[in-house]
Coordinates of N, CA and C in Angstrom, one line a residue:
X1 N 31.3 13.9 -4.9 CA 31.9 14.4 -6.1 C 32.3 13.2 -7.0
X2 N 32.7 12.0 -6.7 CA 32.6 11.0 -7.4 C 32.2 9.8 -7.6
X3 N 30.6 10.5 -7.3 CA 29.1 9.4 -7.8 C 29.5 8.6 -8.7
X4 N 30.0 9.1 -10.0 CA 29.9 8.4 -10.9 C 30.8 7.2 -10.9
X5 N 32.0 7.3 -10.1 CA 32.4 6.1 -9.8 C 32.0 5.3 -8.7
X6 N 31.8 5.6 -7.8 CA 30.9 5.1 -7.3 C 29.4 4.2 -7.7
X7 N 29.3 4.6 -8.4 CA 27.8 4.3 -9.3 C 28.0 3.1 -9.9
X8 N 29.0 3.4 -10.5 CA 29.6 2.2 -11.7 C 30.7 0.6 -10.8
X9 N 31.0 1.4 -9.8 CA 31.2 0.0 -9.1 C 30.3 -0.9 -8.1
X10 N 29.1 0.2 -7.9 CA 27.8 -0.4 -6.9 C 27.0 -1.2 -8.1
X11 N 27.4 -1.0 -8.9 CA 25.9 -1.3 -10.2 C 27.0 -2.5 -11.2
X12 N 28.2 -2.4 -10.7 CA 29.3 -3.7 -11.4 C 28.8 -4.9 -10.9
X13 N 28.6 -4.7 -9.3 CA 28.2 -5.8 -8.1 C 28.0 -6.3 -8.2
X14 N 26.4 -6.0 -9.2 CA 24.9 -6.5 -9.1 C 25.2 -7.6 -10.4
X15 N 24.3 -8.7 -10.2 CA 24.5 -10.1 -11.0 C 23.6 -9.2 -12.3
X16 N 22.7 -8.4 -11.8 CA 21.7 -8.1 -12.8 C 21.3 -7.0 -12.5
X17 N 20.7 -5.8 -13.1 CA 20.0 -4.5 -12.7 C 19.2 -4.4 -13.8
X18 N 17.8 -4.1 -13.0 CA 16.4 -4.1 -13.4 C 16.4 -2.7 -13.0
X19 N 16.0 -1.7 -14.3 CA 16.0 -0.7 -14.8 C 14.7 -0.2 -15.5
X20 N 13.9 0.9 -15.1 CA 12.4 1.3 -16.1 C 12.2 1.5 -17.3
X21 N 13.1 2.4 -17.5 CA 13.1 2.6 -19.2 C 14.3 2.1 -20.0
X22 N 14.2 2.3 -21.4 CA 15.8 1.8 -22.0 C 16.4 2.8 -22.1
X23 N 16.3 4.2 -21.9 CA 17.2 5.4 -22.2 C 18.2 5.4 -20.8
X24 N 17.5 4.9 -19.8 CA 18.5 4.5 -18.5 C 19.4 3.2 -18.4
X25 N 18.7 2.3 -19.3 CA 19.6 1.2 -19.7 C 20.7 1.5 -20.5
X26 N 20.8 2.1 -21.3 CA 21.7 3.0 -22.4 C 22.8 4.0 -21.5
X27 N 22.1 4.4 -20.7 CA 23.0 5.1 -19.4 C 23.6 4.3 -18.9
X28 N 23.5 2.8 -19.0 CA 24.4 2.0 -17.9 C 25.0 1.2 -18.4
X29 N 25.0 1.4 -19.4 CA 25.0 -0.2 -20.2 C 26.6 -0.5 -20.3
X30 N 27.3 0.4 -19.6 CA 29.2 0.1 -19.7 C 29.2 -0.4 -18.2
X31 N 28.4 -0.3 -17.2 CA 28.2 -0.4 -15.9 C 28.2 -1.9 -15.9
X32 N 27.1 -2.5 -16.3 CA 27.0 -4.0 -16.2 C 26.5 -4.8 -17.6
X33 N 26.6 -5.6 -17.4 CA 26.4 -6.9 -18.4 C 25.2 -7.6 -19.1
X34 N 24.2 -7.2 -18.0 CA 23.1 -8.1 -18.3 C 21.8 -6.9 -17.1
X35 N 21.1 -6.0 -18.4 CA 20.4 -5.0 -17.7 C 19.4 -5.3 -18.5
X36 N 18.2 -5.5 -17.9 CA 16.8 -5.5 -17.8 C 15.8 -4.6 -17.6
X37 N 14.9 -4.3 -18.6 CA 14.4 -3.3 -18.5 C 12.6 -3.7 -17.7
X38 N 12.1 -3.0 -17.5 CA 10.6 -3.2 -17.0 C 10.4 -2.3 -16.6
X39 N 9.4 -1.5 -17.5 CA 8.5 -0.5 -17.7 C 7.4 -0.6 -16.2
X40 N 7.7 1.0 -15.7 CA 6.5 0.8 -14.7 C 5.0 0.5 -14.7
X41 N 4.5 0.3 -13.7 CA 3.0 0.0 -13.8 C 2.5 0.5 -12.2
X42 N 1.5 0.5 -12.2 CA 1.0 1.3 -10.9 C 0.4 -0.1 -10.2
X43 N 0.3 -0.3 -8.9 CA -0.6 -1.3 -8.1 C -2.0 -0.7 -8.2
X44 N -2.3 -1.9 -8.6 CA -4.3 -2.2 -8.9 C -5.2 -1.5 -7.4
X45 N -4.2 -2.0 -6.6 CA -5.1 -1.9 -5.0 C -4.9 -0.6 -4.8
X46 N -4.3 0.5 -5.1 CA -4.4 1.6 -4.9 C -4.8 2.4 -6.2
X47 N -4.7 2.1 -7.4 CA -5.1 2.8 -8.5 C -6.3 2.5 -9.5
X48 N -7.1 1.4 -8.9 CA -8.3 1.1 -9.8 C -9.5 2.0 -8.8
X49 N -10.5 2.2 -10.0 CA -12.1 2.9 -9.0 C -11.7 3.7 -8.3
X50 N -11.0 5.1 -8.7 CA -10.7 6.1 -8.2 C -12.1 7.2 -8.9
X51 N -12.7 7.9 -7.7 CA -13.4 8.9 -7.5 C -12.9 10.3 -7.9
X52 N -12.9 10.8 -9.1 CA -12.9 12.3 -9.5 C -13.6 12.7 -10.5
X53 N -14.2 14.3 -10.4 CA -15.4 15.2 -10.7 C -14.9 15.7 -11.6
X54 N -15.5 16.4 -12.6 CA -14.9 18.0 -13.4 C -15.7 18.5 -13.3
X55 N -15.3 19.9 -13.4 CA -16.1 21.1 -13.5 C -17.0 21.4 -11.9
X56 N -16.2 21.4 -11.7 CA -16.2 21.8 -10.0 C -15.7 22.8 -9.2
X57 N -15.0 23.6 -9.8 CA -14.6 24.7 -10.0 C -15.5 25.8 -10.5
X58 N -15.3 27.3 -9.7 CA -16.2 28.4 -10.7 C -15.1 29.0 -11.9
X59 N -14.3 28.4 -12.0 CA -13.1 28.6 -13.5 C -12.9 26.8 -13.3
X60 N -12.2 26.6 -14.2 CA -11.3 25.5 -14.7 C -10.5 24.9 -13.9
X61 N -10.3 23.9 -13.3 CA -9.3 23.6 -11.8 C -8.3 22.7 -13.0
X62 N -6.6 23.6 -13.0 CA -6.0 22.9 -13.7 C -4.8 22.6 -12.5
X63 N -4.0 21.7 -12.5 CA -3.1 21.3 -11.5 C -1.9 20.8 -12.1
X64 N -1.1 20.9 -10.9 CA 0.0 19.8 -10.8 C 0.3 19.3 -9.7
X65 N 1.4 18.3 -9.3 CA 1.4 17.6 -8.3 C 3.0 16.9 -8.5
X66 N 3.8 17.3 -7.6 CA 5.5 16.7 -7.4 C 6.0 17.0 -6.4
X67 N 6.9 16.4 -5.7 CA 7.8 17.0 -4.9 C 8.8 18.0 -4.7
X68 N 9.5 18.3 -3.7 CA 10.7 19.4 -3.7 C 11.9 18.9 -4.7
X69 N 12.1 18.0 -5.7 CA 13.0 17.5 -6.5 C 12.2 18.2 -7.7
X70 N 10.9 18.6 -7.6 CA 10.8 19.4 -8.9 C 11.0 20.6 -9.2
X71 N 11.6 22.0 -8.7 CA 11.3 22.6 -8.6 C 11.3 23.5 -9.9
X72 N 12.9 22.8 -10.4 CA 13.6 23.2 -11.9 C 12.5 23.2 -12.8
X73 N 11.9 21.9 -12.8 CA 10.6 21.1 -14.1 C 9.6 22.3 -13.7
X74 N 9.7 22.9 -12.5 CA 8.0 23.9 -12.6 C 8.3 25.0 -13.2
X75 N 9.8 25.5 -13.2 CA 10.0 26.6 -13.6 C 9.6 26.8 -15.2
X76 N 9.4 25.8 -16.1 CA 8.9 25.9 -17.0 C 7.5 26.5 -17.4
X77 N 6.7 25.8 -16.3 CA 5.2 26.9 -16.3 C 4.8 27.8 -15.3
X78 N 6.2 28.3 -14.7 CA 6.0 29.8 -13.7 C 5.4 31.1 -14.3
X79 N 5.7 31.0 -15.8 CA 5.2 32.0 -16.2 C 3.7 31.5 -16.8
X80 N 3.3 30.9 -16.9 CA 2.5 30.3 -17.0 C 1.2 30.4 -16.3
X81 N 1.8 30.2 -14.9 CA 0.6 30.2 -14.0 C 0.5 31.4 -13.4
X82 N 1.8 32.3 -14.2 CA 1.0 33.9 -13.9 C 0.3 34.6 -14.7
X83 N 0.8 33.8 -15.9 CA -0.6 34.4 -17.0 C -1.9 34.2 -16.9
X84 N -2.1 32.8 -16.3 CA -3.3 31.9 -16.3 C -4.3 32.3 -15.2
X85 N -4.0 33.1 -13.9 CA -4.3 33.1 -12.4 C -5.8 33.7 -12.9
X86 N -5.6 34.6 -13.4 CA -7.3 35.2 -14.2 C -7.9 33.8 -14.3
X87 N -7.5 33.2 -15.4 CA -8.7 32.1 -15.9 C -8.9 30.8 -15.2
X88 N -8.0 30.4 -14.3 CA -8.0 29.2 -13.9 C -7.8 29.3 -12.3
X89 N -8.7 27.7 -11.8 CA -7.7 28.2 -10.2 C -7.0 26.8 -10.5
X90 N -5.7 27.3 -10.3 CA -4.4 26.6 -10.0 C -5.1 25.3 -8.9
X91 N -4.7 24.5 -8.9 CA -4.4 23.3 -7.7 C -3.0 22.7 -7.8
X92 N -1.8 23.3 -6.9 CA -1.0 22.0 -6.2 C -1.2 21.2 -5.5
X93 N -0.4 20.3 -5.2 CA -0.2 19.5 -4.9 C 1.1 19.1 -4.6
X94 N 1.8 19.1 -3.0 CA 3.0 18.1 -3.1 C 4.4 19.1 -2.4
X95 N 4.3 20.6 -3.3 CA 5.1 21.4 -3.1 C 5.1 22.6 -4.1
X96 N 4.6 23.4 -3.2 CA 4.7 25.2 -4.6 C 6.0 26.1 -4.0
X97 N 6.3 26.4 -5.1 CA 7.5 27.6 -4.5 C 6.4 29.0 -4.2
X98 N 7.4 29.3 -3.6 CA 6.8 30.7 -2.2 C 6.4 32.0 -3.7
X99 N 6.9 31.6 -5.1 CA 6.8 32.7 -5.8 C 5.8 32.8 -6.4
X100 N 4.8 31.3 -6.2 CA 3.8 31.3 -7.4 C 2.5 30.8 -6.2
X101 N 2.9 30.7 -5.2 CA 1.7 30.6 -3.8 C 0.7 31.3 -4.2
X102 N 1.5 33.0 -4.2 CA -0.1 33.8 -4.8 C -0.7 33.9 -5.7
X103 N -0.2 32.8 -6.8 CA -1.2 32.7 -7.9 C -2.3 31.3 -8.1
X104 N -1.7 30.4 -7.0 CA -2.5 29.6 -6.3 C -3.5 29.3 -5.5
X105 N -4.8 28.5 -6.1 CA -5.8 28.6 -6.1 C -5.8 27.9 -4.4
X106 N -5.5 26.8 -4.8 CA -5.3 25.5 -3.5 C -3.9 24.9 -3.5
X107 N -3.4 24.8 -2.3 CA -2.4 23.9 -2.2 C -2.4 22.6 -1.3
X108 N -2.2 21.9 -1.5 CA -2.5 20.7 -0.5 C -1.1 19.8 -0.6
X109 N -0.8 19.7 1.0 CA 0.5 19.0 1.2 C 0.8 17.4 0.8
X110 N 1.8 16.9 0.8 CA 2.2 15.8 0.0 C 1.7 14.4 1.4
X111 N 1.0 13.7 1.0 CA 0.4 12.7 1.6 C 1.5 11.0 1.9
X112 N 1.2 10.4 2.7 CA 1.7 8.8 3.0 C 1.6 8.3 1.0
X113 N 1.8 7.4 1.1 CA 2.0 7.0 -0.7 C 0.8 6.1 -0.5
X114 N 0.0 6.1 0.6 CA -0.7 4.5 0.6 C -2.2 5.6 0.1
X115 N -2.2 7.0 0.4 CA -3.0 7.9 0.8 C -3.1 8.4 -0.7
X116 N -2.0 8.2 -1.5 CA -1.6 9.6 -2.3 C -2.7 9.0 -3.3
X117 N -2.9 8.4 -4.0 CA -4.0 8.2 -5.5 C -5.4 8.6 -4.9
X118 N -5.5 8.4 -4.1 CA -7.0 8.9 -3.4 C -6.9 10.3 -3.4
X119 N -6.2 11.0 -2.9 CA -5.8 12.3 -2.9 C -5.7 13.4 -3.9
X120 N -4.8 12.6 -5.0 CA -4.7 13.4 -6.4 C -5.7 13.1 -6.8
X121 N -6.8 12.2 -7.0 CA -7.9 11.7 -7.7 C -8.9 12.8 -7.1
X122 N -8.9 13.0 -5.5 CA -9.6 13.9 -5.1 C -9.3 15.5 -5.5
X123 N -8.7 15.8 -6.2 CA -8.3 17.4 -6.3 C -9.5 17.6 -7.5
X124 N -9.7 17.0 -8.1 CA -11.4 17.0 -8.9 C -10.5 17.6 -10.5
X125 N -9.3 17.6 -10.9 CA -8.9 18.6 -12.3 C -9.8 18.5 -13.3
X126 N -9.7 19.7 -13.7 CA -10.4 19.7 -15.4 C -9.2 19.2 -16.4
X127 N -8.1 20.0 -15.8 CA -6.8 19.1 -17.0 C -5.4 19.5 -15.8
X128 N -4.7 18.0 -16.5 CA -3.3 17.9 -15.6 C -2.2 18.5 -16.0
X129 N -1.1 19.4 -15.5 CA 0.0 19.1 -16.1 C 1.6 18.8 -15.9
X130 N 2.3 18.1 -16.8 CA 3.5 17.4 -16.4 C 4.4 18.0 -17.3
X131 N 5.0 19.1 -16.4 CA 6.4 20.0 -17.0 C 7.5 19.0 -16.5
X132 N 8.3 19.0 -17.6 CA 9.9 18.2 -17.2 C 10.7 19.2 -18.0
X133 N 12.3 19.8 -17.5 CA 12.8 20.1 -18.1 C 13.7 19.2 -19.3
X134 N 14.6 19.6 -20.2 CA 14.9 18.6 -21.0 C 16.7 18.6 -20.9
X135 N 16.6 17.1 -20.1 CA 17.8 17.4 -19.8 C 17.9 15.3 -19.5
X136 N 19.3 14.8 -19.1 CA 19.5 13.7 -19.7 C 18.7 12.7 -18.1
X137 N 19.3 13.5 -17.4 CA 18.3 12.9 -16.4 C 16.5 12.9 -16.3
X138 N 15.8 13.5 -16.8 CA 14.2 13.5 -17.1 C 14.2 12.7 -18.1
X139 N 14.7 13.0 -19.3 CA 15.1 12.1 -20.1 C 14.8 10.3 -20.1
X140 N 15.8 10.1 -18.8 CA 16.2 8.9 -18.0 C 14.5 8.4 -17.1
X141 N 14.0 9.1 -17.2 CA 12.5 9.2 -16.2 C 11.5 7.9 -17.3
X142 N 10.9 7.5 -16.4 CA 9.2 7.0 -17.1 C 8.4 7.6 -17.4
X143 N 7.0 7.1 -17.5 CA 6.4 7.9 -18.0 C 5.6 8.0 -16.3
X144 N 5.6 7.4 -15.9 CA 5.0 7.8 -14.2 C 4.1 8.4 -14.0
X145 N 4.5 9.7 -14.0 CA 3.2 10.6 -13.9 C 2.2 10.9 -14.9
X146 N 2.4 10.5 -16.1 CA 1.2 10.3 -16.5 C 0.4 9.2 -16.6
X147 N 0.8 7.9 -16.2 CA 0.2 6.8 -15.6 C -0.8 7.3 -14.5
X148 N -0.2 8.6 -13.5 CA -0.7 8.2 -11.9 C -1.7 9.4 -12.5
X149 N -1.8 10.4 -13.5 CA -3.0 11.1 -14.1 C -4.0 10.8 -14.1
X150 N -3.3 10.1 -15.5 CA -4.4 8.7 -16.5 C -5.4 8.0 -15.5
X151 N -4.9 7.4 -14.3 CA -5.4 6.4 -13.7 C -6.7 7.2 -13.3
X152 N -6.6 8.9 -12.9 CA -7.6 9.6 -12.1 C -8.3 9.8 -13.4
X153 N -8.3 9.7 -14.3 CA -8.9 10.2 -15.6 C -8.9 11.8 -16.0
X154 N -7.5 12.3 -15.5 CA -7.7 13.7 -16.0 C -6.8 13.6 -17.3
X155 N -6.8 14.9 -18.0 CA -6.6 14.6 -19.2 C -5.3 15.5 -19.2
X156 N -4.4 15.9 -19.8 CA -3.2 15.7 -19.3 C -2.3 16.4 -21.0
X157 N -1.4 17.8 -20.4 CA -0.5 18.4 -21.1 C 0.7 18.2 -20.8
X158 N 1.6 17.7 -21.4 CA 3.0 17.6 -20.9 C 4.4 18.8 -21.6
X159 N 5.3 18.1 -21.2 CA 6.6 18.4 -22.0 C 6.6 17.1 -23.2
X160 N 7.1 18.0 -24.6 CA 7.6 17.1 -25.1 C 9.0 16.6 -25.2
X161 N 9.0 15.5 -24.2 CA 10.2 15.4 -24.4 C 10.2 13.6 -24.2
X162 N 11.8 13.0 -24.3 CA 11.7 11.8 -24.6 C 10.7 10.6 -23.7
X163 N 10.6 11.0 -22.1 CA 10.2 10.0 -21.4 C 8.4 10.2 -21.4
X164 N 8.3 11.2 -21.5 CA 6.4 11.0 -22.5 C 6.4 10.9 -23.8
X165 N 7.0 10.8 -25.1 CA 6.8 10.5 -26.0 C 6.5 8.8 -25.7
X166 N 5.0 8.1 -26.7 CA 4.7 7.1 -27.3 C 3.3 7.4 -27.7
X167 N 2.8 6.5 -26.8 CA 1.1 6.3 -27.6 C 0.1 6.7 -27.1
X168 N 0.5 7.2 -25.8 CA -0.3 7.8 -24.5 C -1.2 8.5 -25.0
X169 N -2.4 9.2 -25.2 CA -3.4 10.2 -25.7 C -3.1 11.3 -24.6
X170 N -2.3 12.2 -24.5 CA -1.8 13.4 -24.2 C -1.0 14.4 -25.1
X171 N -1.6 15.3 -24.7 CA -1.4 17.1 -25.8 C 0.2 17.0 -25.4
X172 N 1.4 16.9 -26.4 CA 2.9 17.1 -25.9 C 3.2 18.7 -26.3
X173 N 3.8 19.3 -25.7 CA 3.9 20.8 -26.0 C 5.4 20.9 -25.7
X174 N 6.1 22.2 -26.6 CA 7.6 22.3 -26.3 C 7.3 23.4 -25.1
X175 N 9.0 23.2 -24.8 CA 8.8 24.3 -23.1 C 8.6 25.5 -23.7
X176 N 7.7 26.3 -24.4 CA 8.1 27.2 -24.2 C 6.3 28.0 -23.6
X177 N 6.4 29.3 -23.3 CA 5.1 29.4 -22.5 C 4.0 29.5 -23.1
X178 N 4.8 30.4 -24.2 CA 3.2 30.5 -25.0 C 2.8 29.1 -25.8
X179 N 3.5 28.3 -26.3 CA 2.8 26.8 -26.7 C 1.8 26.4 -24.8
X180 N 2.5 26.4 -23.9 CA 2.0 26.2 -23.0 C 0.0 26.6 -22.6
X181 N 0.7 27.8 -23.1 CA -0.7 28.4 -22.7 C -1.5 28.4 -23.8
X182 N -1.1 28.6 -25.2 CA -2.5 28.1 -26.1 C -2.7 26.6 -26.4
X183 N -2.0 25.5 -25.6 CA -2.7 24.0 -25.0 C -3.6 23.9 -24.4
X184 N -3.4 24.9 -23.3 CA -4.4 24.8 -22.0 C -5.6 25.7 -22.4
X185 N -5.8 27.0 -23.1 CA -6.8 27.5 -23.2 C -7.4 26.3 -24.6
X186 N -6.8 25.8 -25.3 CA -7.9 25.0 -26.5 C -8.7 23.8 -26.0
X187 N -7.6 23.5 -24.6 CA -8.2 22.2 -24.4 C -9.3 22.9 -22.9
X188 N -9.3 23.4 -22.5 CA -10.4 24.5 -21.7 C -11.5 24.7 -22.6
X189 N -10.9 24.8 -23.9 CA -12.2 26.0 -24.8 C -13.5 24.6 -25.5
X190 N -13.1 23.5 -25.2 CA -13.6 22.5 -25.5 C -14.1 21.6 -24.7
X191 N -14.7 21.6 -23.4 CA -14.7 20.8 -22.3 C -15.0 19.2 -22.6
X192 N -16.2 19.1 -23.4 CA -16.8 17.5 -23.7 C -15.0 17.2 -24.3
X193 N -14.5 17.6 -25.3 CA -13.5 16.8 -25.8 C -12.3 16.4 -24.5
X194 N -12.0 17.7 -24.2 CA -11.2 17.9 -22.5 C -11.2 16.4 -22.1
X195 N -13.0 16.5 -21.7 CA -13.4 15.2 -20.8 C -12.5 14.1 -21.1
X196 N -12.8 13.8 -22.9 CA -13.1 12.7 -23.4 C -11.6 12.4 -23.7
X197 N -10.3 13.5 -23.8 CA -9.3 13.0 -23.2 C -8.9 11.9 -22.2
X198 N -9.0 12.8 -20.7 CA -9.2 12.3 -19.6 C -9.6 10.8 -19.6
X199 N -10.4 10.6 -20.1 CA -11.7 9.1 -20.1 C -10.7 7.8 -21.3
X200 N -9.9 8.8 -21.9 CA -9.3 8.0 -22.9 C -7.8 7.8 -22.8
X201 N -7.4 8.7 -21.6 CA -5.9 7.9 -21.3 C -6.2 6.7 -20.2
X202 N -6.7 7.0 -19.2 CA -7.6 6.4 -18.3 C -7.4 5.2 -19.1
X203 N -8.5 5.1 -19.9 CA -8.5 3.9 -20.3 C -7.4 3.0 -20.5
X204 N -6.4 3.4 -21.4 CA -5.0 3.1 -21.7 C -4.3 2.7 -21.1
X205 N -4.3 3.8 -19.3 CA -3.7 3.4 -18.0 C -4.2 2.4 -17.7
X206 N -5.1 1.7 -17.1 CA -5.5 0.7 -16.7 C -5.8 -0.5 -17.7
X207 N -5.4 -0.3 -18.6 CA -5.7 -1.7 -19.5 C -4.2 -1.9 -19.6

């Protein structure tokens, strides 16, 4: 119950704290003195010349991919993926709640991290997506997962909210379902452009 003092005297300690984003730096910035930011980047030896397909699916293979810390962020496209189960087959990845199983195409459990870019690259997507709810902690997040997308070359719908906003070539959509869903069916209804998404954050990620 009192993290936050705690927090504030573990993070006093430190000569220095190297931090990802600046909206987390701004979160700390009464904590210490001299805070450093450095934006993530993914390692080359696991994220370059990754192997994935489209249109390998007999519908659309749309996904997502997080752990049991996401559950809140999915609930944003729960309704979503019950509208969608007609048109698409779902792919998780990582962890699905027990309520949207049956609307899921494939599930595949969460892998070693030395394993994992091989893995998500293997789920073959026609388009990715990265629900966050909007709150000060996601907020406080990188842009991460769409780096570890980009890297596979899928092309990629998010939340708009502050930790994906910049220059990234990704569709930002507000939480709500129906923006959700007429993202996914335009960028579906269009495959070559879909692709050329995909092929163009890609790019961006690894340069």
């Amino acid at each position: 119950k009192d993290i936050a003092k705690r927090l504030k005297k573990a993070v006093g300690l430190c000569d220095r704290l190297v931090v990802s984003t600046q909206p987390l730096a701004n979160a700390l910035r009464d904590f210490n003195a001299d805070i450093r930011v450095v934006e993530n980047r993914l390692p080359s030896q696991w994220w370059s010349g990754l192997n994935s397909h489209r249109q390998r699916g007999r519908k659309p293979r749309v996904g997502w991919a997080g752990g049991s810390g996401h559950s809140d962020d999915l609930q944003v496209i729960a309704e979503v993926v019950r509208e969608l189960a007609g048109e698409v087959e779902w792919v998780f990845m990582g962890m699905c709640p027990p309520a949207l199983r049956p609307y899921v195409h494939e599930f595949h459990r969460g892998v070693n991290i030395e394993k994992y870019p091989a893995r998500l690259a293997s789920l073959n997507l026609d388009l990715a997506l990265a629900p966050l709810k909007d709150n000060i902690f996601n907020a406080c997040k990188s842009n991460l997962r769409l780096l570890e997308y980009g890297a596979c070359g899928f092309p990629v719908i998010c939340s708009d909210i502050l930790c994906y906003r910049g220059d990234f070539p990704v569709t930002r959509v507000r939480n709500k379902a129906k923006d959700w869903i007429a993202a996914i069916r335009e960028h579906l209804a269009e495959p070559d452009a879909n692709a050329g998404a995909g092929d163009a954050l890609r790019s961006v990620v690894l340069d």
